[in-house]
Coordinates of N, CA and C in Angstrom, one line a residue:
M1 N 56.4 -35.3 12.5 CA 55.9 -34.7 13.4 C 56.3 -33.3 13.6
K2 N 55.3 -32.3 13.8 CA 55.7 -31.0 14.0 C 55.8 -30.4 15.4
A3 N 56.5 -29.5 15.7 CA 56.5 -28.7 16.9 C 56.7 -27.4 16.8
M4 N 56.2 -26.6 17.9 CA 56.5 -25.1 17.9 C 57.1 -24.9 19.3
I5 N 58.3 -24.1 19.2 CA 59.0 -23.7 20.5 C 58.7 -22.3 20.8
F6 N 58.2 -22.0 21.9 CA 58.1 -20.5 22.3 C 59.4 -19.9 23.0
A7 N 60.0 -19.2 22.1 CA 61.4 -18.6 22.4 C 61.4 -17.3 22.3
A8 N 60.3 -16.5 22.4 CA 60.1 -15.2 22.2 C 60.3 -14.3 23.3
G9 N 60.2 -14.9 24.6 CA 59.9 -14.1 25.8 C 61.2 -13.3 26.2
L10 N 61.0 -12.2 26.9 CA 62.0 -11.2 27.2 C 63.0 -11.9 28.3
G11 N 62.6 -12.8 29.1 CA 63.3 -13.5 30.2 C 63.8 -12.5 31.3
T12 N 62.8 -11.7 31.6 CA 63.2 -10.6 32.7 C 63.6 -11.2 34.0
R13 N 63.1 -12.5 34.4 CA 63.4 -13.1 35.5 C 64.8 -13.6 35.6
L14 N 65.5 -13.7 34.5 CA 66.8 -14.3 34.4 C 67.9 -13.1 34.2
K15 N 67.5 -11.8 34.3 CA 68.4 -10.8 34.2 C 69.4 -10.9 35.3
P16 N 70.7 -10.6 35.1 CA 71.3 -9.8 34.0 C 71.6 -10.5 32.7
L17 N 71.5 -12.0 33.0 CA 72.0 -12.9 31.7 C 71.3 -12.3 30.4
T18 N 69.9 -12.1 30.5 CA 69.2 -11.7 29.4 C 69.2 -10.3 29.0
D19 N 70.1 -9.6 29.7 CA 70.5 -8.2 29.1 C 71.3 -8.4 27.8
V20 N 72.0 -9.5 27.7 CA 72.9 -9.6 26.5 C 72.7 -10.7 25.6
M21 N 71.5 -11.6 26.1 CA 71.3 -12.8 25.2 C 69.8 -13.1 25.5
P22 N 69.1 -13.8 24.6 CA 67.8 -14.3 24.8 C 67.8 -15.5 25.8
K23 N 66.6 -15.6 26.4 CA 66.4 -16.9 27.4 C 66.7 -18.1 26.8
A24 N 66.4 -18.2 25.6 CA 66.6 -19.5 24.9 C 68.0 -19.9 24.8
L25 N 68.9 -19.0 24.8 CA 70.4 -19.3 24.8 C 71.1 -19.2 26.1
V26 N 70.3 -19.2 27.2 CA 70.8 -19.2 28.6 C 71.4 -20.6 28.7
P27 N 72.6 -20.8 29.1 CA 73.2 -22.3 29.3 C 72.9 -23.0 30.6
V28 N 72.6 -24.2 30.4 CA 72.3 -25.1 31.5 C 73.1 -26.3 31.3
G29 N 74.1 -26.6 32.3 CA 75.0 -27.7 32.1 C 75.9 -27.6 30.7
G30 N 76.2 -26.4 30.4 CA 77.0 -26.3 29.2 C 76.3 -26.1 27.9
K31 N 75.0 -26.1 27.9 CA 74.3 -26.2 26.6 C 73.1 -25.2 26.8
P32 N 72.8 -24.4 25.7 CA 71.6 -23.5 25.8 C 70.5 -24.2 25.9
L33 N 69.4 -23.7 26.6 CA 68.0 -24.3 26.8 C 67.5 -24.6 25.4
L34 N 67.7 -23.8 24.3 CA 67.1 -24.2 23.1 C 67.7 -25.3 22.5
E35 N 69.1 -25.5 22.6 CA 69.7 -26.7 22.1 C 69.3 -28.0 22.9
I36 N 69.1 -27.9 24.1 CA 68.6 -29.0 25.0 C 67.3 -29.5 24.4
L37 N 66.3 -28.5 24.1 CA 65.0 -28.7 23.8 C 65.0 -29.3 22.3
I38 N 65.7 -28.8 21.4 CA 65.7 -29.2 20.1 C 66.1 -30.6 19.8
R39 N 67.3 -30.9 20.6 CA 67.8 -32.4 20.5 C 66.8 -33.2 21.0
K40 N 66.1 -32.9 22.2 CA 65.1 -33.7 22.7 C 64.0 -33.9 21.6
L41 N 63.4 -32.9 21.1 CA 62.4 -32.9 20.0 C 62.7 -33.9 18.9
V42 N 64.1 -33.7 18.3 CA 64.6 -34.4 17.2 C 64.8 -36.0 17.6
A43 N 65.1 -36.1 18.8 CA 65.2 -37.6 19.1 C 64.0 -38.3 19.3
A44 N 62.9 -37.4 19.6 CA 61.5 -38.0 19.7 C 60.9 -38.2 18.4
G45 N 61.5 -37.7 17.3 CA 60.8 -37.8 16.0 C 60.2 -36.6 15.4
F46 N 60.4 -35.5 16.0 CA 60.0 -34.2 15.4 C 61.0 -33.7 14.4
T47 N 60.3 -33.7 13.2 CA 61.3 -33.2 12.1 C 61.1 -31.8 11.6
E48 N 59.9 -31.3 11.8 CA 59.6 -29.9 11.5 C 59.4 -29.1 12.7
I49 N 60.2 -28.1 12.8 CA 59.9 -27.1 14.1 C 60.0 -25.7 13.9
V50 N 59.0 -25.1 14.3 CA 58.9 -23.6 14.3 C 59.3 -22.8 15.6
I51 N 60.0 -21.9 15.5 CA 60.6 -21.3 16.8 C 60.0 -19.8 16.6
N52 N 59.3 -19.2 17.6 CA 59.0 -17.8 17.5 C 60.1 -17.1 18.2
V53 N 60.5 -15.9 17.6 CA 61.7 -15.2 18.2 C 61.3 -13.7 18.2
H54 N 61.8 -13.1 19.4 CA 61.7 -11.6 19.4 C 62.8 -11.0 20.2
H55 N 63.1 -11.3 21.3 CA 64.3 -10.7 22.3 C 65.5 -11.3 21.6
F56 N 66.5 -10.5 21.2 CA 67.7 -10.9 20.5 C 67.5 -12.0 19.5
S57 N 66.5 -11.8 18.7 CA 66.0 -12.8 17.7 C 67.2 -13.3 16.7
A58 N 68.0 -12.4 16.3 CA 69.1 -12.6 15.5 C 70.1 -13.7 16.1
Q59 N 70.3 -13.5 17.3 CA 71.1 -14.5 18.0 C 70.7 -15.9 17.8
I60 N 69.4 -16.1 18.0 CA 68.7 -17.4 18.0 C 68.9 -17.9 16.5
V61 N 68.5 -17.1 15.6 CA 68.6 -17.6 14.3 C 69.9 -17.9 13.8
R62 N 71.1 -17.1 14.3 CA 72.4 -17.5 14.1 C 72.9 -18.7 14.7
F63 N 72.5 -19.0 15.9 CA 72.8 -20.2 16.7 C 72.3 -21.3 16.0
V64 N 71.0 -21.4 15.6 CA 70.4 -22.6 14.9 C 71.1 -22.8 13.4
E65 N 71.4 -21.8 12.7 CA 72.1 -21.9 11.5 C 73.5 -22.5 11.5
E66 N 74.2 -22.1 12.7 CA 75.4 -22.5 12.8 C 75.5 -24.1 13.3
H67 N 74.3 -24.4 13.8 CA 74.3 -25.9 14.1 C 73.6 -26.7 13.0
H68 N 73.5 -26.1 12.0 CA 72.8 -26.8 10.7 C 71.4 -27.3 11.2
S69 N 70.7 -26.5 11.8 CA 69.3 -26.8 12.4 C 69.2 -28.1 13.1
F70 N 70.5 -28.6 13.7 CA 70.4 -29.9 14.3 C 69.6 -31.0 13.6
G71 N 69.7 -31.0 12.3 CA 69.3 -32.1 11.4 C 67.8 -32.0 11.2
A72 N 67.2 -31.0 11.6 CA 65.7 -30.7 11.4 C 65.4 -29.6 10.4
D73 N 64.1 -29.6 10.0 CA 63.6 -28.6 9.2 C 63.1 -27.4 10.3
I74 N 63.8 -26.4 10.5 CA 63.5 -25.3 11.4 C 63.3 -24.0 10.7
R75 N 62.1 -23.5 11.0 CA 61.8 -22.2 10.5 C 61.4 -21.2 11.8
F76 N 61.3 -19.9 11.3 CA 61.2 -18.9 12.4 C 60.1 -18.1 12.2
S77 N 59.2 -17.9 13.3 CA 58.1 -17.0 13.3 C 58.7 -15.7 14.0
D78 N 58.8 -14.6 13.1 CA 59.5 -13.4 13.6 C 58.4 -12.5 14.2
E79 N 58.7 -12.2 15.6 CA 57.8 -11.2 16.4 C 58.8 -10.1 16.8
S80 N 59.7 -9.7 16.1 CA 60.6 -8.8 16.4 C 59.9 -7.4 16.5
G81 N 58.9 -7.3 15.7 CA 58.2 -6.0 15.8 C 57.3 -5.9 17.1
R82 N 56.8 -6.9 17.5 CA 55.8 -6.9 18.7 C 55.7 -8.3 19.3
L83 N 55.8 -8.3 20.5 CA 55.7 -9.7 21.2 C 54.2 -10.0 21.4
L84 N 53.8 -11.0 20.8 CA 52.3 -11.3 20.6 C 51.8 -12.3 21.8
E85 N 52.5 -12.6 22.7 CA 52.0 -13.7 23.7 C 51.9 -15.1 23.0
T86 N 51.4 -16.0 23.9 CA 51.2 -17.4 23.3 C 50.2 -17.6 22.3
G87 N 49.0 -17.0 22.5 CA 48.1 -17.3 21.6 C 48.3 -16.6 20.3
G88 N 48.7 -15.3 20.4 CA 49.2 -14.7 19.2 C 50.4 -15.2 18.4
G89 N 51.2 -15.7 19.2 CA 52.3 -16.4 18.6 C 52.0 -17.6 17.7
I90 N 51.0 -18.3 18.2 CA 50.5 -19.5 17.5 C 49.8 -19.0 16.1
K91 N 49.0 -17.9 16.3 CA 48.2 -17.3 15.3 C 49.1 -16.9 14.1
K92 N 50.1 -16.1 14.6 CA 51.2 -15.6 13.5 C 51.8 -16.7 12.7
A93 N 52.1 -17.9 13.5 CA 52.8 -18.9 12.9 C 52.0 -20.0 12.2
V94 N 50.7 -19.7 12.0 CA 49.8 -20.5 11.2 C 50.2 -21.0 9.9
P95 N 50.8 -20.1 9.1 CA 51.3 -20.2 7.7 C 52.5 -21.3 7.6
L96 N 53.2 -21.2 8.7 CA 54.3 -22.1 8.9 C 53.9 -23.6 9.3
L97 N 52.9 -23.4 10.3 CA 52.4 -24.7 10.9 C 51.5 -25.5 9.9
S98 N 51.0 -24.7 8.9 CA 50.1 -25.4 7.9 C 50.8 -26.0 6.8
E99 N 52.1 -25.8 6.6 CA 52.8 -26.4 5.5 C 53.1 -27.8 5.7
G100 N 53.3 -28.6 4.5 CA 53.6 -29.9 4.6 C 52.6 -30.9 4.6
G101 N 52.9 -32.1 4.4 CA 51.8 -33.2 4.3 C 51.1 -33.5 5.6
E102 N 51.5 -33.1 6.7 CA 50.8 -33.4 8.0 C 50.1 -32.2 8.5
A103 N 49.5 -31.3 7.6 CA 48.9 -30.2 7.8 C 47.7 -30.2 8.8
E104 N 47.1 -31.4 8.9 CA 45.8 -31.6 9.8 C 46.3 -32.3 11.1
S105 N 47.5 -32.7 11.2 CA 47.9 -33.5 12.2 C 48.2 -32.4 13.5
P106 N 48.0 -32.9 14.8 CA 48.4 -32.0 15.9 C 49.8 -31.7 15.8
F107 N 50.1 -30.6 16.5 CA 51.6 -30.2 16.6 C 51.8 -30.0 18.1
L108 N 53.0 -30.2 18.5 CA 53.5 -30.0 20.0 C 53.9 -28.5 20.2
I109 N 53.5 -28.0 21.2 CA 53.9 -26.8 21.7 C 54.7 -26.9 22.9
H110 N 55.9 -26.1 23.0 CA 56.8 -26.4 24.1 C 57.4 -25.1 24.6
N111 N 57.5 -24.7 25.8 CA 58.0 -23.5 26.2 C 59.6 -23.9 26.3
V112 N 60.4 -22.8 25.9 CA 61.7 -23.3 25.8 C 62.4 -23.3 27.1
D113 N 61.7 -22.8 28.1 CA 62.5 -22.8 29.6 C 61.9 -23.9 30.4
I114 N 61.3 -24.9 29.8 CA 60.7 -26.1 30.6 C 61.5 -27.2 30.4
L115 N 62.0 -27.9 31.5 CA 62.7 -29.2 31.5 C 61.7 -30.3 32.0
S116 N 61.7 -31.4 31.5 CA 60.8 -32.4 32.0 C 61.3 -33.8 31.6
N117 N 60.8 -34.9 32.3 CA 61.0 -36.2 32.0 C 60.0 -36.8 31.2
V118 N 59.3 -36.0 30.4 CA 58.2 -36.6 29.5 C 58.9 -37.1 28.3
N119 N 58.2 -38.3 27.9 CA 58.4 -38.9 26.7 C 57.7 -38.2 25.7
L120 N 58.2 -37.4 24.8 CA 57.4 -36.5 23.9 C 56.8 -37.3 22.9
T121 N 57.3 -38.5 22.4 CA 56.8 -39.3 21.4 C 55.4 -39.8 22.0
D122 N 55.4 -40.4 23.2 CA 54.2 -40.8 23.8 C 53.3 -39.8 24.0
F123 N 53.6 -38.7 24.3 CA 52.6 -37.5 24.7 C 52.0 -37.2 23.4
Y124 N 52.9 -37.1 22.4 CA 52.2 -36.6 20.8 C 51.1 -37.7 20.6
R125 N 51.1 -38.9 20.8 CA 50.2 -39.8 20.5 C 48.8 -39.5 21.2
M126 N 48.8 -38.9 22.2 CA 47.6 -38.6 23.0 C 46.7 -37.5 22.2
G127 N 47.3 -36.9 21.3 CA 46.6 -35.8 20.6 C 45.6 -36.2 19.5
K128 N 45.5 -37.4 19.2 CA 44.7 -37.9 18.1 C 43.2 -37.6 18.2
E129 N 42.7 -37.6 19.5 CA 41.3 -37.6 19.7 C 40.7 -36.2 20.2
A130 N 41.6 -35.3 20.4 CA 41.1 -34.0 21.1 C 41.7 -32.9 20.2
S131 N 40.9 -31.8 20.5 CA 41.4 -30.7 19.9 C 42.8 -29.9 20.4
A132 N 42.8 -30.3 21.7 CA 44.2 -29.9 22.6 C 44.3 -30.9 23.6
V133 N 45.5 -31.1 24.0 CA 45.8 -31.8 25.1 C 46.9 -31.1 26.1
L134 N 46.7 -30.7 27.2 CA 47.5 -29.9 28.1 C 48.1 -30.8 29.1
L135 N 49.5 -30.8 29.2 CA 50.3 -31.5 30.2 C 50.0 -30.6 31.5
V136 N 49.7 -31.3 32.5 CA 49.4 -30.5 33.8 C 50.1 -31.3 34.9
S137 N 50.2 -30.6 36.0 CA 50.8 -31.1 37.2 C 50.0 -30.7 38.4
E138 N 50.5 -31.2 39.6 CA 49.7 -31.0 40.8 C 50.6 -30.1 41.7
R139 N 51.4 -29.4 41.1 CA 52.3 -28.5 41.9 C 51.3 -27.3 42.5
K140 N 51.6 -26.8 43.6 CA 50.9 -25.8 44.4 C 51.0 -24.4 43.7
T141 N 50.0 -23.7 43.5 CA 50.0 -22.4 42.9 C 48.8 -21.7 43.2
Q142 N 48.6 -20.6 42.7 CA 47.3 -19.7 43.1 C 46.4 -19.7 41.9
R143 N 47.0 -20.2 40.8 CA 45.9 -20.1 39.4 C 46.0 -21.5 39.0
Y144 N 44.8 -22.1 38.8 CA 44.6 -23.5 38.4 C 43.7 -23.4 37.2
L145 N 44.0 -24.5 36.4 CA 42.9 -24.9 35.2 C 42.0 -25.8 36.0
L146 N 40.8 -25.7 35.5 CA 39.7 -26.5 36.2 C 39.2 -27.7 35.0
F147 N 39.1 -28.8 35.6 CA 38.6 -29.9 34.7 C 37.6 -30.7 35.3
D148 N 36.7 -31.4 34.4 CA 35.6 -32.2 35.0 C 36.1 -33.6 35.4
E149 N 35.3 -34.6 35.7 CA 35.8 -35.9 36.1 C 36.3 -36.6 35.1
G150 N 36.1 -36.3 33.8 CA 36.6 -36.9 32.6 C 38.0 -36.1 32.2
N151 N 38.4 -35.3 33.0 CA 39.7 -34.4 32.7 C 39.4 -33.5 31.5
R152 N 38.2 -33.1 31.1 CA 38.1 -32.1 30.0 C 38.0 -30.7 30.7
L153 N 38.7 -29.7 30.0 CA 38.8 -28.4 30.5 C 37.5 -27.8 30.5
V154 N 37.2 -27.1 31.8 CA 35.8 -26.4 32.0 C 36.1 -25.0 32.5
G155 N 37.3 -24.7 33.1 CA 37.4 -23.3 33.5 C 38.8 -23.1 34.0
W156 N 38.9 -22.0 34.8 CA 40.2 -21.4 35.4 C 39.7 -20.9 36.7
T157 N 40.7 -20.8 37.7 CA 40.3 -20.1 39.0 C 41.7 -19.6 39.6
N158 N 41.6 -18.5 40.2 CA 42.6 -17.9 41.2 C 42.1 -18.2 42.5
V159 N 42.8 -19.0 43.2 CA 42.3 -19.5 44.6 C 42.5 -18.5 45.5
S160 N 43.5 -17.5 45.4 CA 43.6 -16.5 46.3 C 42.6 -15.4 46.3
T161 N 42.1 -15.2 45.0 CA 41.1 -14.0 44.9 C 39.6 -14.7 44.8
G162 N 39.5 -15.8 44.4 CA 38.2 -16.4 44.2 C 37.6 -16.1 42.8
E163 N 38.5 -15.5 41.9 CA 38.1 -15.3 40.6 C 37.8 -16.6 39.9
V164 N 36.9 -16.8 39.0 CA 36.6 -17.9 38.1 C 36.3 -17.5 36.7
R165 N 36.9 -18.1 35.8 CA 36.5 -17.9 34.5 C 36.2 -19.1 33.8
S166 N 35.0 -19.1 33.1 CA 34.5 -20.4 32.4 C 33.5 -20.1 31.4
P167 N 33.2 -20.8 30.4 CA 32.1 -20.6 29.5 C 30.8 -21.2 30.2
Y168 N 30.9 -21.9 31.3 CA 29.8 -22.6 32.0 C 29.4 -21.6 33.1
A169 N 28.2 -21.0 33.0 CA 27.7 -20.0 33.9 C 27.6 -20.5 35.4
H170 N 27.2 -21.8 35.6 CA 27.0 -22.3 36.9 C 28.0 -23.4 37.3
L171 N 29.2 -23.1 36.9 CA 30.3 -24.1 37.1 C 30.4 -24.1 38.6
D172 N 30.5 -25.5 39.2 CA 30.8 -25.8 40.7 C 32.3 -26.1 40.8
V173 N 33.0 -25.1 41.2 CA 34.4 -25.2 41.4 C 34.9 -26.2 42.3
S174 N 34.1 -26.4 43.2 CA 34.4 -27.4 44.4 C 34.5 -28.8 43.9
V175 N 33.8 -29.1 42.8 CA 33.9 -30.5 42.2 C 34.9 -30.7 41.2
C176 N 35.4 -29.6 40.8 CA 36.4 -29.6 39.7 C 37.9 -30.3 40.0
R177 N 38.6 -30.8 39.2 CA 39.9 -31.1 39.3 C 40.7 -29.9 39.1
K178 N 41.6 -29.7 39.9 CA 42.5 -28.4 39.8 C 43.9 -28.9 39.4
Y179 N 44.4 -28.4 38.4 CA 45.8 -28.7 37.9 C 46.5 -27.4 37.6
A180 N 47.7 -27.4 37.6 CA 48.8 -26.3 37.0 C 49.2 -26.7 35.7
F181 N 49.0 -25.7 34.8 CA 49.5 -25.9 33.4 C 51.1 -26.0 33.4
A182 N 51.6 -26.9 32.6 CA 53.0 -27.3 32.6 C 53.9 -26.7 31.4
G183 N 53.1 -25.8 30.6 CA 53.8 -25.3 29.4 C 54.2 -26.2 28.3
I184 N 53.6 -27.3 28.3 CA 53.8 -28.3 27.1 C 52.3 -28.7 26.7
H185 N 52.0 -28.6 25.5 CA 50.6 -29.0 25.0 C 50.6 -29.3 23.6
L186 N 49.4 -30.1 23.2 CA 49.3 -30.5 21.9 C 48.1 -29.7 21.2
F187 N 48.2 -29.3 20.1 CA 47.2 -28.3 19.6 C 46.9 -28.7 18.0
S188 N 45.4 -29.0 18.0 CA 45.0 -29.3 16.6 C 44.8 -28.2 15.6
P189 N 45.2 -28.3 14.4 CA 44.9 -27.2 13.4 C 43.5 -26.9 13.2
K190 N 42.5 -27.8 13.6 CA 41.2 -27.5 13.6 C 40.9 -26.2 14.3
L191 N 41.5 -25.9 15.3 CA 41.3 -24.8 16.1 C 41.7 -23.4 15.4
F192 N 42.4 -23.6 14.3 CA 42.8 -22.2 13.5 C 41.6 -21.5 13.2
A193 N 40.5 -22.3 13.0 CA 39.2 -21.6 12.4 C 38.8 -20.5 13.4
Y194 N 39.1 -20.8 14.7 CA 38.5 -19.8 15.8 C 39.5 -18.5 15.8
F195 N 40.6 -18.5 15.1 CA 41.5 -17.5 15.4 C 41.1 -16.1 14.7
D196 N 40.1 -16.2 13.8 CA 39.7 -15.0 13.0 C 39.0 -14.0 14.0
A197 N 38.5 -14.5 15.1 CA 37.8 -13.5 16.0 C 38.7 -13.1 17.0
W198 N 40.0 -13.4 17.0 CA 40.9 -13.0 17.9 C 41.9 -11.8 17.5
P199 N 42.2 -11.0 18.4 CA 43.3 -9.9 18.0 C 44.6 -10.5 17.7
E200 N 45.5 -9.7 17.4 CA 46.9 -10.1 17.0 C 47.8 -10.6 18.3
K201 N 47.3 -10.1 19.5 CA 48.0 -10.5 20.7 C 47.0 -11.0 21.6
F202 N 47.2 -12.1 21.9 CA 46.4 -12.8 23.1 C 47.1 -14.1 23.7
S203 N 46.4 -14.5 24.9 CA 47.1 -15.6 25.6 C 46.3 -16.8 25.1
V204 N 47.1 -18.0 25.0 CA 46.5 -19.2 24.5 C 45.6 -19.7 25.6
I205 N 45.9 -19.5 26.8 CA 45.0 -20.0 27.9 C 43.6 -19.3 27.8
D206 N 43.5 -18.0 27.5 CA 42.4 -17.4 27.4 C 41.6 -18.0 26.1
F207 N 42.3 -18.4 25.1 CA 41.8 -19.0 24.0 C 41.1 -20.3 24.3
Y208 N 41.9 -21.1 25.0 CA 41.4 -22.4 25.4 C 40.1 -22.4 26.2
L209 N 40.2 -21.3 27.1 CA 38.8 -21.2 27.9 C 37.7 -20.6 27.1
S210 N 37.9 -20.1 26.1 CA 36.8 -19.4 25.2 C 36.2 -20.6 24.3
V211 N 36.8 -21.6 24.0 CA 36.4 -22.7 23.2 C 36.2 -24.1 23.9
C212 N 36.5 -24.1 25.1 CA 36.5 -25.5 25.7 C 34.9 -26.0 25.9
D213 N 34.1 -25.1 25.7 CA 32.6 -25.7 25.8 C 32.1 -26.4 24.3
C214 N 33.1 -26.1 23.3 CA 32.5 -26.7 22.0 C 33.7 -27.5 21.3
E215 N 34.8 -27.5 22.0 CA 36.0 -28.3 21.5 C 36.5 -29.1 22.7
V216 N 37.0 -30.2 22.4 CA 37.5 -31.3 23.5 C 38.8 -30.9 23.7
I217 N 39.2 -30.5 25.0 CA 40.4 -30.0 25.5 C 40.7 -30.8 26.8
Y218 N 41.7 -31.6 26.8 CA 42.0 -32.6 28.0 C 42.9 -32.1 28.6
A219 N 43.1 -32.7 29.9 CA 44.2 -32.5 30.8 C 45.0 -33.9 30.7
C220 N 46.4 -33.8 30.8 CA 47.1 -35.0 30.8 C 48.0 -35.0 32.2
P221 N 47.5 -35.5 33.3 CA 48.3 -35.4 34.4 C 49.1 -36.8 34.6
L222 N 50.3 -36.8 33.9 CA 51.1 -38.0 33.8 C 51.7 -38.5 35.2
P223 N 51.6 -39.7 35.5 CA 52.0 -40.2 36.8 C 53.6 -40.1 36.6
G224 N 54.3 -39.8 37.7 CA 55.8 -39.8 37.7 C 56.4 -38.6 37.1
L225 N 55.6 -37.6 36.8 CA 55.9 -36.3 36.1 C 57.1 -35.6 36.8
K226 N 58.1 -35.2 36.3 CA 59.2 -34.4 36.8 C 59.3 -33.2 35.9
I227 N 59.2 -32.0 36.4 CA 59.3 -30.9 35.5 C 59.8 -29.7 36.2
L228 N 60.6 -28.8 35.5 CA 61.2 -27.8 36.2 C 61.1 -26.5 35.1
D229 N 60.6 -25.3 35.7 CA 60.5 -24.2 34.9 C 61.8 -23.5 35.2
V230 N 62.6 -23.3 34.2 CA 63.9 -22.7 34.4 C 63.7 -21.0 34.0
G231 N 63.2 -20.5 35.0 CA 62.7 -19.0 34.9 C 63.4 -18.0 35.7
K232 N 64.1 -18.4 36.8 CA 64.9 -17.5 37.5 C 66.4 -17.9 37.8
Q233 N 67.2 -17.0 38.2 CA 68.5 -17.1 38.4 C 68.9 -18.4 39.2
D234 N 68.1 -18.5 40.4 CA 68.3 -19.5 41.4 C 67.9 -20.9 40.8
S235 N 67.2 -20.9 39.7 CA 66.7 -22.3 39.3 C 67.9 -22.9 38.3
L236 N 68.8 -22.0 38.0 CA 69.8 -22.6 37.0 C 70.7 -23.8 37.6
S237 N 71.0 -23.6 38.8 CA 71.8 -24.7 39.4 C 70.9 -25.9 39.7
T238 N 69.7 -25.6 40.0 CA 68.7 -26.8 40.1 C 68.5 -27.4 38.9
A239 N 68.4 -26.6 37.7 CA 68.3 -27.2 36.3 C 69.5 -28.1 36.1
E240 N 70.6 -27.8 36.4 CA 71.8 -28.7 36.1 C 71.6 -30.0 36.9
D241 N 71.4 -30.0 38.1 CA 71.1 -31.3 38.8 C 70.0 -32.0 38.2
F242 N 68.8 -31.2 37.7 CA 67.7 -31.9 37.0 C 68.1 -32.6 35.8
L243 N 68.9 -32.0 34.9 CA 69.4 -32.6 33.8 C 70.4 -33.8 34.0
A244 N 71.2 -33.7 35.1 CA 72.0 -34.8 35.6 C 71.3 -36.1 35.8
G245 N 70.2 -35.8 36.5 CA 69.3 -36.9 37.0 C 68.1 -37.5 36.2
E246 N 67.9 -36.7 35.1 CA 66.8 -37.1 34.2 C 67.3 -37.3 32.7
C247 N 66.3 -37.7 31.8 CA 66.7 -38.1 30.5 C 66.6 -37.0 29.6
C248 N 66.5 -35.8 29.9 CA 66.4 -34.6 28.9 C 67.6 -34.3 28.2

């Protein structure tokens, strides 16, 4: 099984820690976020991992090499020259993600700063019948992905401004299911064919919204989901408690 870790972000919300290290190497409970995630992926059966890097990229590469890639086949998609956002990051990594005997199988995408109690092996099995599967939650936010009664993606909305984006011209937002994206998703290589029409830098959410009327993109609202975005200084102590109480 293959996975891609988004680790290229600047980590501005974690300053001043990220003035001297990448967000991926910020420690939680004595271990860097990247190590926590890689070990979880390897334990779940993911043997091929691509990591995109930008901010302090050499530190990430050196850390992985010093740990002998944690027993996995780890490769790096170098965005040192320009940060490409989530969609552009996947597009640049296509050659790495297309290698190997499972080139047509879906791969897992996971933000490096997300902690959860998700069984990644079970979640991966959900990607067999769809072009993409998005882990979602019911957390309160201003921006929601919109899904129909079958949990298929149909749009996006900002509830504070009333903005709606959808390929469906007459979408009735009031009847849609509203979920927050959790930063973990499954992506089928069949979607690579759409990348030619996209620039070097773009958001994967914008991409999903552009193809959801012709490709099956499902929400996965797991019961009992516990998830934490380790994006701010004040979330680090919470993250330690989270790790102590969960199976990450």
